[in-house]
Amino acid sequence: MSTHFDSLIIGAGQAGPALAGRLTQSGRTVAFIERKLFGGTCVNTGCTPTKALVASAYVAQKARVANTYGVTLQGAVSVDMKAVKARKDKIVFDSSSGVEGYLRKMKNCTVFTGHARFESPKEVRVGNDLLTANEIFINVGGRATIPGFPGVDSVPVMTNVGILELDTLPRHLVVIGGSYVGLEFGQIFRRFGSEVTIIEKNSRLVSREDEDVSSSIKSFLEKEGITVRLNAECIHFEPHGNDIAAGVNCTDDPADSIGSHVLLAVGRKPNTDDLGLEKAGIAHDERGFITVDDQLRTSVPGIWALGDCNGRGAFTHTSYNDYEIVAANLLDQAVPDQAPRRVSDRILCYALYTDPPLGRIGLTEHEVRKSGKPALIGTRAMTRVSRAIEKGETEGFIKVLVDATTKQILGASILGTGGDEAIHCLLDTMYAKAPYTNIQRAVHIHPTVSELLPTVFGDLKPLT
């Protein structure tokens, strides 16, 4: 026996719950399946808990330098890891339980808890229940990759999930991976009081970014006492008493990093290997990412894939935008003059939440140069931004890139205090396809980081 619904959603990440709301409002009955954590990676093991830790680490760091602000604290600054974890856990619990409560109270939505597996293009089994639907939406997210480094099975290692459960301070945290996740956790635990070493196989940190961004990030992390080891040719592990030896070369190398804890932050993979995709005939690539078109339709009619599992975005905001695209194309077709929404309309945007943060949109300087477009570039150091000076947070810089012919913004990096927020006025201008002169002539509030953007655009030079 099977139970039929109009729509079926697998996974309560960022796209699924919002989509369930729109589908039920349209009059559809919805089956919603979540096997474990409502809210997905972002709420449970990603954005929400890590940014809570970033906030605690920021306060600890500010307390250490309070005297530079004329504030005197009695005694040394210490961090209570159990209290830090309890604060983080409450924030996560409130968010996750809020998502679950929203779904369970939703009219015409039936929540099933358990592992979903396809049995055909229209059938999904969860436990003893066989569910059928004409529309199926996959929103199963991803998880950390654990590469087969030599010796990795002989020592205890953590991913972004395990490290969130620590309620004691690592004596020495060795982070494998000098990109976004690794850098955030590295700075967090250094500010909590751990010795931290970051090991990266490439010649620089966050190699996706321009070299000036990478260099600046490396500089401020090292100023905080983080050891950065680059050009790791062959990362390997072995026990070292009660500690862990992390090597960077597979030949004899006396310069192993000896740590009490190891975090692997070297990439992610989709949670699609145990969904029974083959029984539904759903195409995917060699890494397991589900193949979708520009409107997030899979190779099987009536099945969509949203969020991290489709390989078209790796962020909470792209997952939510996937929901918006699917909902608009599926439910808003009768809206006059509204064109179909597409993934390709999306402009690349993301942030790195070190302190200071990096806000990034569009093309990098390297990509603009490679394109051969005639372009203009403008930069300004944070040491020349009043808001940064007043806050005592002058690391980083602003960089904008403009098409010399169309005057449209091609990309930007704001590495500095408030950079993750200030970047949005540039992003909105890009979506409006408006010239940079709109910002150049705008009057921004003083004192802010954003107020310097018109000045940067007023000082553009040819990108040579």
CSV table of C-alpha atoms in Angstrom, one decimal:
chain,number,residue,atom,x,y,z
A,1,MET,CA,0.0,0.0,0.0
A,2,SER,CA,1.2,3.5,-0.8
A,3,THR,CA,0.1,7.0,0.2
A,4,HIS,CA,-0.2,9.6,-2.5
A,5,PHE,CA,0.6,13.3,-2.2
A,6,ASP,CA,0.7,16.0,-4.8
A,7,SER,CA,4.3,16.9,-3.9
A,8,LEU,CA,7.1,15.3,-2.0
A,9,ILE,CA,10.2,17.1,-0.6
A,10,ILE,CA,13.3,15.3,0.7
A,11,GLY,CA,15.4,17.3,3.1
A,12,ALA,CA,14.7,20.2,5.4
A,13,GLY,CA,17.6,22.4,4.4
A,14,GLN,CA,17.2,26.0,3.2
A,15,ALA,CA,15.1,25.3,0.1
A,16,GLY,CA,12.8,22.6,1.3
A,17,PRO,CA,10.7,24.3,4.1
A,18,ALA,CA,10.1,27.5,2.2
A,19,LEU,CA,9.1,25.5,-0.8
A,20,ALA,CA,6.7,23.4,1.3
A,21,GLY,CA,5.0,26.7,2.4
A,22,ARG,CA,4.5,27.8,-1.2
A,23,LEU,CA,3.3,24.4,-2.4
A,24,THR,CA,0.7,24.0,0.4
A,25,GLN,CA,-0.5,27.6,-0.2
A,26,SER,CA,-1.2,26.6,-3.8
A,27,GLY,CA,-3.5,23.9,-2.6
A,28,ARG,CA,-1.1,21.0,-2.9
A,29,THR,CA,-0.7,18.2,-0.3
A,30,VAL,CA,2.9,17.8,0.6
A,31,ALA,CA,4.9,14.9,2.1
A,32,PHE,CA,8.1,16.2,3.8
A,33,ILE,CA,10.9,13.8,4.7
A,34,GLU,CA,13.8,14.6,7.0
A,35,ARG,CA,16.0,11.9,8.3
A,36,LYS,CA,17.8,13.8,11.1
A,37,LEU,CA,18.4,17.6,11.5
A,38,PHE,CA,15.7,20.1,10.5
A,39,GLY,CA,17.3,23.2,9.0
A,40,GLY,CA,20.1,21.3,7.2
A,41,THR,CA,23.8,22.1,7.3
A,42,CYS,CA,23.4,25.9,7.7
A,43,VAL,CA,21.4,25.8,10.9
A,44,ASN,CA,23.0,22.7,12.5
A,45,THR,CA,26.6,22.4,11.4
A,46,GLY,CA,27.3,25.4,9.2
A,47,CYS,CA,26.4,29.1,9.3
A,48,THR,CA,24.5,29.3,12.5
A,49,PRO,CA,26.9,27.5,14.9
A,50,THR,CA,30.1,28.8,13.3
A,51,LYS,CA,29.0,32.4,13.3
A,52,ALA,CA,27.9,32.0,16.9
A,53,LEU,CA,31.5,30.9,17.6
A,54,VAL,CA,32.9,33.7,15.5
A,55,ALA,CA,31.0,36.1,17.7
A,56,SER,CA,32.4,34.6,20.9
A,57,ALA,CA,35.9,34.6,19.5
A,58,TYR,CA,35.5,38.3,18.5
A,59,VAL,CA,34.6,39.2,22.0
A,60,ALA,CA,37.5,37.3,23.5
A,61,GLN,CA,39.9,39.0,21.1
A,62,LYS,CA,38.5,42.5,21.8
A,63,ALA,CA,38.8,41.8,25.5
A,64,ARG,CA,42.5,41.1,25.1
A,65,VAL,CA,43.1,44.4,23.4
A,66,ALA,CA,40.6,46.4,25.5
A,67,ASN,CA,43.4,48.6,26.9
A,68,THR,CA,44.0,50.0,23.4
A,69,TYR,CA,40.5,51.4,23.5
A,70,GLY,CA,41.0,52.9,26.9
A,71,VAL,CA,39.2,50.1,28.7
A,72,THR,CA,40.9,48.4,31.6
A,73,LEU,CA,40.0,44.8,32.5
A,74,GLN,CA,41.1,43.1,35.8
A,75,GLY,CA,43.0,39.9,35.3
A,76,ALA,CA,43.8,37.8,32.2
A,77,VAL,CA,41.1,37.0,29.7
A,78,SER,CA,40.0,33.4,29.7
A,79,VAL,CA,37.4,31.5,27.7
A,80,ASP,CA,34.9,29.1,29.2
A,81,MET,CA,34.4,26.6,26.4
A,82,LYS,CA,31.5,24.9,28.0
A,83,ALA,CA,29.7,28.2,28.2
A,84,VAL,CA,30.7,29.0,24.6
A,85,LYS,CA,29.3,25.7,23.4
A,86,ALA,CA,26.1,26.1,25.5
A,87,ARG,CA,25.4,29.5,23.9
A,88,LYS,CA,26.0,28.1,20.4
A,89,ASP,CA,23.9,25.0,21.1
A,90,LYS,CA,20.9,27.1,22.3
A,91,ILE,CA,21.0,29.2,19.1
A,92,VAL,CA,21.1,26.1,17.0
A,93,PHE,CA,18.4,24.4,18.9
A,94,ASP,CA,16.1,27.4,18.7
A,95,SER,CA,16.6,27.6,14.9
A,96,SER,CA,16.3,23.9,14.2
A,97,SER,CA,13.2,23.4,16.4
A,98,GLY,CA,11.7,26.5,14.8
A,99,VAL,CA,12.0,24.9,11.3
A,100,GLU,CA,10.6,21.6,12.5
A,101,GLY,CA,7.7,23.3,14.3
A,102,TYR,CA,6.9,25.4,11.2
A,103,LEU,CA,6.7,22.3,9.1
A,104,ARG,CA,4.7,20.2,11.5
A,105,LYS,CA,2.1,22.9,12.0
A,106,MET,CA,1.8,23.5,8.3
A,107,LYS,CA,-1.7,22.8,6.9
A,108,ASN,CA,-1.7,20.0,4.2
A,109,CYS,CA,2.0,19.1,5.0
A,110,THR,CA,2.7,15.7,6.5
A,111,VAL,CA,6.2,15.3,8.1
A,112,PHE,CA,8.0,11.9,7.9
A,113,THR,CA,11.2,11.3,9.8
A,114,GLY,CA,13.6,8.7,8.4
A,115,HIS,CA,15.8,7.9,5.4
A,116,ALA,CA,14.3,8.5,2.0
A,117,ARG,CA,15.1,6.2,-0.9
A,118,PHE,CA,13.6,6.2,-4.4
A,119,GLU,CA,11.9,3.1,-5.6
A,120,SER,CA,10.8,4.6,-8.9
A,121,PRO,CA,10.5,8.0,-10.5
A,122,LYS,CA,7.3,8.6,-8.6
A,123,GLU,CA,7.8,6.4,-5.5
A,124,VAL,CA,9.9,7.1,-2.3
A,125,ARG,CA,10.1,4.8,0.6
A,126,VAL,CA,10.8,6.1,4.2
A,127,GLY,CA,10.8,3.3,6.8
A,128,ASN,CA,7.7,1.3,6.3
A,129,ASP,CA,5.9,4.1,4.4
A,130,LEU,CA,5.8,4.1,0.6
A,131,LEU,CA,4.9,7.5,-0.7
A,132,THR,CA,4.0,8.6,-4.2
A,133,ALA,CA,3.9,12.0,-5.8
A,134,ASN,CA,3.7,13.6,-9.2
A,135,GLU,CA,6.3,16.3,-8.1
A,136,ILE,CA,9.4,15.4,-6.1
A,137,PHE,CA,12.0,17.9,-4.9
A,138,ILE,CA,15.4,16.8,-3.6
A,139,ASN,CA,17.1,19.1,-1.0
A,140,VAL,CA,19.5,16.7,0.7
A,141,GLY,CA,22.6,18.9,1.0
A,142,GLY,CA,26.2,17.7,1.5
A,143,ARG,CA,28.8,16.6,4.0
A,144,ALA,CA,32.5,17.0,4.6
A,145,THR,CA,34.9,15.0,2.5
A,146,ILE,CA,37.5,12.8,4.3
A,147,PRO,CA,40.3,12.1,1.7
A,148,GLY,CA,42.4,9.0,1.9
A,149,PHE,CA,45.5,10.7,3.3
A,150,PRO,CA,48.1,8.2,4.4
A,151,GLY,CA,47.6,7.4,8.0
A,152,VAL,CA,44.2,9.2,8.3
A,153,ASP,CA,42.6,6.1,9.7
A,154,SER,CA,45.2,5.7,12.4
A,155,VAL,CA,44.5,8.9,14.2
A,156,PRO,CA,41.4,10.7,15.4
A,157,VAL,CA,40.3,13.5,13.1
A,158,MET,CA,37.4,15.9,13.1
A,159,THR,CA,35.3,17.5,10.4
A,160,ASN,CA,33.2,20.7,10.7
A,161,VAL,CA,30.6,18.5,12.6
A,162,GLY,CA,32.8,17.0,15.2
A,163,ILE,CA,34.7,20.2,16.1
A,164,LEU,CA,31.4,21.9,17.0
A,165,GLU,CA,31.0,19.4,19.8
A,166,LEU,CA,34.2,20.3,21.6
A,167,ASP,CA,33.6,21.8,25.1
A,168,THR,CA,37.3,21.8,26.1
A,169,LEU,CA,40.0,23.8,24.4
A,170,PRO,CA,42.4,22.0,22.1
A,171,ARG,CA,46.0,22.5,23.1
A,172,HIS,CA,47.1,22.6,19.5
A,173,LEU,CA,44.6,22.5,16.6
A,174,VAL,CA,46.1,21.4,13.2
A,175,VAL,CA,43.8,22.5,10.4
A,176,ILE,CA,44.1,20.7,7.1
A,177,GLY,CA,42.8,23.0,4.4
A,178,GLY,CA,43.5,26.7,4.0
A,179,SER,CA,40.2,27.7,2.5
A,180,TYR,CA,37.0,29.2,3.9
A,181,VAL,CA,36.0,26.6,6.5
A,182,GLY,CA,39.5,26.0,7.7
A,183,LEU,CA,40.4,29.6,8.1
A,184,GLU,CA,37.3,30.4,10.1
A,185,PHE,CA,37.8,27.6,12.5
A,186,GLY,CA,41.5,28.3,12.7
A,187,GLN,CA,41.0,31.9,13.8
A,188,ILE,CA,38.1,31.0,16.1
A,189,PHE,CA,40.2,28.5,18.1
A,190,ARG,CA,43.3,30.7,18.1
A,191,ARG,CA,41.2,33.4,19.7
A,192,PHE,CA,39.8,31.0,22.2
A,193,GLY,CA,43.4,30.2,23.2
A,194,SER,CA,44.6,27.2,21.2
A,195,GLU,CA,47.8,27.0,19.3
A,196,VAL,CA,46.8,26.7,15.7
A,197,THR,CA,48.6,25.5,12.5
A,198,ILE,CA,47.0,25.6,9.1
A,199,ILE,CA,48.3,23.3,6.4
A,200,GLU,CA,47.4,24.0,2.8
A,201,LYS,CA,48.5,22.1,-0.3
A,202,ASN,CA,48.5,25.2,-2.6
A,203,SER,CA,51.0,28.0,-2.7
A,204,ARG,CA,48.7,30.4,-0.9
A,205,LEU,CA,45.6,30.5,1.2
A,206,VAL,CA,42.1,30.7,-0.3
A,207,SER,CA,43.6,30.2,-3.8
A,208,ARG,CA,40.3,31.0,-5.4
A,209,GLU,CA,40.8,34.6,-4.5
A,210,ASP,CA,43.2,37.1,-5.9
A,211,GLU,CA,46.8,37.1,-4.6
A,212,ASP,CA,46.4,40.4,-2.8
A,213,VAL,CA,43.4,39.0,-0.9
A,214,SER,CA,45.3,35.8,0.0
A,215,SER,CA,48.3,37.7,1.1
A,216,SER,CA,46.3,40.0,3.3
A,217,ILE,CA,44.4,37.2,5.0
A,218,LYS,CA,47.7,35.3,5.7
A,219,SER,CA,49.2,38.4,7.1
A,220,PHE,CA,46.5,39.1,9.7
A,221,LEU,CA,46.2,35.5,10.7
A,222,GLU,CA,49.9,35.3,11.3
A,223,LYS,CA,49.8,38.5,13.4
A,224,GLU,CA,47.4,36.6,15.7
A,225,GLY,CA,49.9,33.8,16.1
A,226,ILE,CA,48.6,31.3,13.6
A,227,THR,CA,51.2,29.2,11.9
A,228,VAL,CA,50.6,28.8,8.1
A,229,ARG,CA,52.3,26.0,6.2
A,230,LEU,CA,51.8,26.2,2.4
A,231,ASN,CA,52.8,23.9,-0.5
A,232,ALA,CA,52.0,20.8,1.4
A,233,GLU,CA,53.1,18.2,-1.2
A,234,CYS,CA,51.7,15.1,0.5
A,235,ILE,CA,49.8,15.4,3.7
A,236,HIS,CA,50.0,12.4,6.0
A,237,PHE,CA,49.3,11.4,9.6
A,238,GLU,CA,50.7,9.2,12.4
A,239,PRO,CA,50.2,8.9,16.1
A,240,HIS,CA,52.8,10.8,18.2
A,241,GLY,CA,52.3,9.6,21.8
A,242,ASN,CA,49.0,11.1,22.8
A,243,ASP,CA,49.2,13.6,20.0
A,244,ILE,CA,49.0,13.5,16.2
A,245,ALA,CA,51.8,14.2,13.8
A,246,ALA,CA,50.7,15.9,10.6
A,247,GLY,CA,53.3,15.8,7.8
A,248,VAL,CA,53.4,17.8,4.6
A,249,ASN,CA,55.7,15.6,2.6
A,250,CYS,CA,55.6,11.8,2.1
A,251,THR,CA,59.4,11.5,2.3
A,252,ASP,CA,61.2,11.8,5.6
A,253,ASP,CA,60.5,15.3,6.9
A,254,PRO,CA,61.4,16.3,10.4
A,255,ALA,CA,59.1,19.3,10.2
A,256,ASP,CA,55.8,17.5,11.1
A,257,SER,CA,53.2,19.6,13.0
A,258,ILE,CA,52.4,17.9,16.3
A,259,GLY,CA,48.9,18.7,17.4
A,260,SER,CA,46.4,17.5,20.0
A,261,HIS,CA,43.5,17.7,17.5
A,262,VAL,CA,43.2,17.6,13.7
A,263,LEU,CA,40.4,19.3,11.7
A,264,LEU,CA,39.9,18.2,8.1
A,265,ALA,CA,38.5,21.1,6.0
A,266,VAL,CA,39.2,20.0,2.5
A,267,GLY,CA,35.9,20.0,0.6
A,268,ARG,CA,32.4,18.6,0.6
A,269,LYS,CA,30.4,16.0,-1.3
A,270,PRO,CA,26.6,15.7,-1.9
A,271,ASN,CA,24.4,13.4,0.2
A,272,THR,CA,23.2,11.5,-2.8
A,273,ASP,CA,25.0,8.2,-2.6
A,274,ASP,CA,22.2,6.5,-0.6
A,275,LEU,CA,19.1,7.9,-2.2
A,276,GLY,CA,18.5,5.2,-4.8
A,277,LEU,CA,18.9,7.7,-7.6
A,278,GLU,CA,19.5,4.8,-10.0
A,279,LYS,CA,16.0,3.4,-9.4
A,280,ALA,CA,14.5,6.7,-10.5
A,281,GLY,CA,16.9,7.1,-13.4
A,282,ILE,CA,18.2,10.5,-12.1
A,283,ALA,CA,21.4,11.5,-13.8
A,284,HIS,CA,24.4,12.7,-11.7
A,285,ASP,CA,28.1,13.4,-12.3
A,286,GLU,CA,31.0,11.3,-11.1
A,287,ARG,CA,31.1,13.2,-7.8
A,288,GLY,CA,27.4,12.5,-7.1
A,289,PHE,CA,26.0,16.0,-7.8
A,290,ILE,CA,22.6,15.7,-9.4
A,291,THR,CA,22.5,17.0,-13.0
A,292,VAL,CA,20.0,19.9,-13.4
A,293,ASP,CA,19.1,22.4,-16.1
A,294,ASP,CA,18.8,26.2,-15.7
A,295,GLN,CA,15.5,25.8,-13.9
A,296,LEU,CA,16.8,23.0,-11.6
A,297,ARG,CA,14.9,20.2,-13.3
A,298,THR,CA,16.7,16.9,-13.2
A,299,SER,CA,16.9,14.4,-16.1
A,300,VAL,CA,13.6,12.9,-14.9
A,301,PRO,CA,10.4,14.9,-15.6
A,302,GLY,CA,8.7,15.9,-12.4
A,303,ILE,CA,11.8,15.8,-10.2
A,304,TRP,CA,13.9,18.8,-9.2
A,305,ALA,CA,17.1,19.1,-7.2
A,306,LEU,CA,17.8,22.1,-5.0
A,307,GLY,CA,20.7,23.2,-2.8
A,308,ASP,CA,24.2,21.8,-2.4
A,309,CYS,CA,23.3,18.4,-3.9
A,310,ASN,CA,23.0,19.9,-7.4
A,311,GLY,CA,26.5,21.4,-7.7
A,312,ARG,CA,25.2,24.7,-8.8
A,313,GLY,CA,25.9,26.5,-5.6
A,314,ALA,CA,27.4,25.8,-2.2
A,315,PHE,CA,25.9,28.4,0.0
A,316,THR,CA,22.7,28.9,2.1
A,317,HIS,CA,21.8,31.9,-0.1
A,318,THR,CA,22.1,29.9,-3.3
A,319,SER,CA,20.0,27.1,-1.9
A,320,TYR,CA,17.3,29.6,-0.9
A,321,ASN,CA,17.5,31.1,-4.4
A,322,ASP,CA,17.0,27.6,-5.8
A,323,TYR,CA,13.7,27.6,-3.9
A,324,GLU,CA,12.7,31.0,-5.3
A,325,ILE,CA,13.6,29.8,-8.9
A,326,VAL,CA,11.5,26.6,-8.6
A,327,ALA,CA,8.6,28.3,-6.9
A,328,ALA,CA,8.4,31.1,-9.4
A,329,ASN,CA,8.6,28.9,-12.5
A,330,LEU,CA,6.2,26.3,-11.1
A,331,LEU,CA,3.6,28.5,-9.3
A,332,ASP,CA,3.9,32.1,-10.7
A,333,GLN,CA,3.5,31.3,-14.4
A,334,ALA,CA,0.3,33.3,-14.6
A,335,VAL,CA,2.0,36.5,-13.5
A,336,PRO,CA,2.0,38.9,-16.5
A,337,ASP,CA,5.3,40.0,-18.0
A,338,GLN,CA,7.3,37.8,-15.6
A,339,ALA,CA,10.1,36.0,-17.3
A,340,PRO,CA,11.1,32.5,-16.1
A,341,ARG,CA,13.8,32.6,-13.4
A,342,ARG,CA,17.1,30.8,-14.1
A,343,VAL,CA,20.1,29.8,-12.2
A,344,SER,CA,22.3,31.5,-14.8
A,345,ASP,CA,20.8,34.9,-13.8
A,346,ARG,CA,22.6,34.5,-10.5
A,347,ILE,CA,25.7,36.6,-9.8
A,348,LEU,CA,28.4,34.9,-7.8
A,349,CYS,CA,28.5,36.3,-4.2
A,350,TYR,CA,29.7,34.9,-0.9
A,351,ALA,CA,31.6,35.9,2.2
A,352,LEU,CA,34.5,34.6,4.3
A,353,TYR,CA,33.8,35.1,8.0
A,354,THR,CA,37.2,35.6,9.3
A,355,ASP,CA,37.8,38.9,11.2
A,356,PRO,CA,37.9,41.0,9.3
A,357,PRO,CA,35.5,39.4,6.8
A,358,LEU,CA,35.7,39.2,3.1
A,359,GLY,CA,32.7,40.1,0.9
A,360,ARG,CA,33.1,38.9,-2.7
A,361,ILE,CA,31.0,39.3,-5.8
A,362,GLY,CA,31.4,38.7,-9.5
A,363,LEU,CA,34.7,38.3,-11.2
A,364,THR,CA,38.1,38.4,-9.5
A,365,GLU,CA,40.9,40.7,-10.9
A,366,HIS,CA,42.6,37.6,-12.3
A,367,GLU,CA,39.4,36.5,-14.1
A,368,VAL,CA,38.9,40.0,-15.5
A,369,ARG,CA,42.4,40.0,-16.9
A,370,LYS,CA,41.9,36.6,-18.4
A,371,SER,CA,38.7,37.7,-20.1
A,372,GLY,CA,40.6,40.4,-22.1
A,373,LYS,CA,37.9,43.0,-21.4
A,374,PRO,CA,38.9,46.6,-21.3
A,375,ALA,CA,38.5,47.3,-17.6
A,376,LEU,CA,39.1,49.8,-14.8
A,377,ILE,CA,40.2,49.1,-11.3
A,378,GLY,CA,39.8,51.0,-8.0
A,379,THR,CA,41.3,50.2,-4.6
A,380,ARG,CA,41.5,51.7,-1.2
A,381,ALA,CA,43.2,50.4,1.9
A,382,MET,CA,41.1,50.1,5.1
A,383,THR,CA,43.7,52.3,6.8
A,384,ARG,CA,42.1,55.1,4.7
A,385,VAL,CA,38.5,54.4,5.8
A,386,SER,CA,37.4,56.5,8.7
A,387,ARG,CA,35.0,53.9,10.1
A,388,ALA,CA,37.7,51.3,10.2
A,389,ILE,CA,40.2,53.7,11.9
A,390,GLU,CA,37.6,54.6,14.5
A,391,LYS,CA,36.9,51.0,15.3
A,392,GLY,CA,40.6,50.1,15.4
A,393,GLU,CA,40.1,47.5,12.7
A,394,THR,CA,42.2,48.6,9.7
A,395,GLU,CA,43.2,45.3,8.1
A,396,GLY,CA,42.3,44.8,4.5
A,397,PHE,CA,41.2,46.8,1.5
A,398,ILE,CA,38.4,47.6,-1.0
A,399,LYS,CA,38.8,46.6,-4.7
A,400,VAL,CA,36.3,47.2,-7.5
A,401,LEU,CA,36.5,46.2,-11.1
A,402,VAL,CA,34.5,47.9,-13.9
A,403,ASP,CA,33.9,47.3,-17.6
A,404,ALA,CA,35.5,50.3,-19.3
A,405,THR,CA,33.0,50.3,-22.1
A,406,THR,CA,29.6,49.6,-20.4
A,407,LYS,CA,30.6,51.1,-17.1
A,408,GLN,CA,29.0,48.1,-15.4
A,409,ILE,CA,30.6,46.6,-12.3
A,410,LEU,CA,32.4,43.3,-13.1
A,411,GLY,CA,33.3,42.3,-9.6
A,412,ALA,CA,34.5,43.4,-6.2
A,413,SER,CA,36.3,42.3,-3.0
A,414,ILE,CA,35.8,44.1,0.3
A,415,LEU,CA,38.2,42.6,2.8
A,416,GLY,CA,37.7,44.6,6.0
A,417,THR,CA,35.4,45.5,8.8
A,418,GLY,CA,31.8,45.5,7.5
A,419,GLY,CA,32.9,44.1,4.2
A,420,ASP,CA,30.3,41.3,4.3
A,421,GLU,CA,27.6,44.0,4.5
A,422,ALA,CA,29.0,46.9,2.4
A,423,ILE,CA,29.4,44.6,-0.6
A,424,HIS,CA,25.6,44.5,-1.1
A,425,CYS,CA,25.2,47.9,-2.6
A,426,LEU,CA,27.6,46.9,-5.3
A,427,LEU,CA,25.8,43.6,-5.8
A,428,ASP,CA,22.4,45.3,-6.1
A,429,THR,CA,23.8,47.7,-8.7
A,430,MET,CA,25.1,44.7,-10.7
A,431,TYR,CA,21.7,43.1,-10.7
A,432,ALA,CA,20.1,46.3,-11.8
A,433,LYS,CA,22.6,46.4,-14.7
A,434,ALA,CA,23.3,50.0,-13.8
A,435,PRO,CA,26.5,51.9,-14.4
A,436,TYR,CA,29.0,52.4,-11.5
A,437,THR,CA,28.3,56.1,-11.8
A,438,ASN,CA,25.0,55.6,-10.0
A,439,ILE,CA,27.1,54.7,-6.9
A,440,GLN,CA,29.7,57.3,-7.6
A,441,ARG,CA,27.0,60.1,-7.5
A,442,ALA,CA,25.2,58.6,-4.4
A,443,VAL,CA,25.4,60.2,-1.0
A,444,HIS,CA,26.2,57.6,1.6
A,445,ILE,CA,25.9,57.8,5.3
A,446,HIS,CA,29.0,58.9,7.3
A,447,PRO,CA,30.8,57.3,8.9
A,448,THR,CA,30.5,53.9,7.2
A,449,VAL,CA,32.6,51.6,5.1
A,450,SER,CA,30.0,52.0,2.2
A,451,GLU,CA,30.6,55.8,2.1
A,452,LEU,CA,34.0,55.2,0.6
A,453,LEU,CA,32.7,53.3,-2.4
A,454,PRO,CA,31.8,56.5,-4.4
A,455,THR,CA,35.3,57.7,-3.7
A,456,VAL,CA,36.8,54.4,-4.9
A,457,PHE,CA,34.8,54.7,-8.1
A,458,GLY,CA,36.0,58.3,-8.5
A,459,ASP,CA,39.6,57.1,-8.6
A,460,LEU,CA,39.4,54.3,-11.2
A,461,LYS,CA,42.4,53.5,-13.3
A,462,PRO,CA,42.9,51.3,-16.4
A,463,LEU,CA,43.6,47.7,-15.5
A,464,THR,CA,46.9,47.1,-17.3
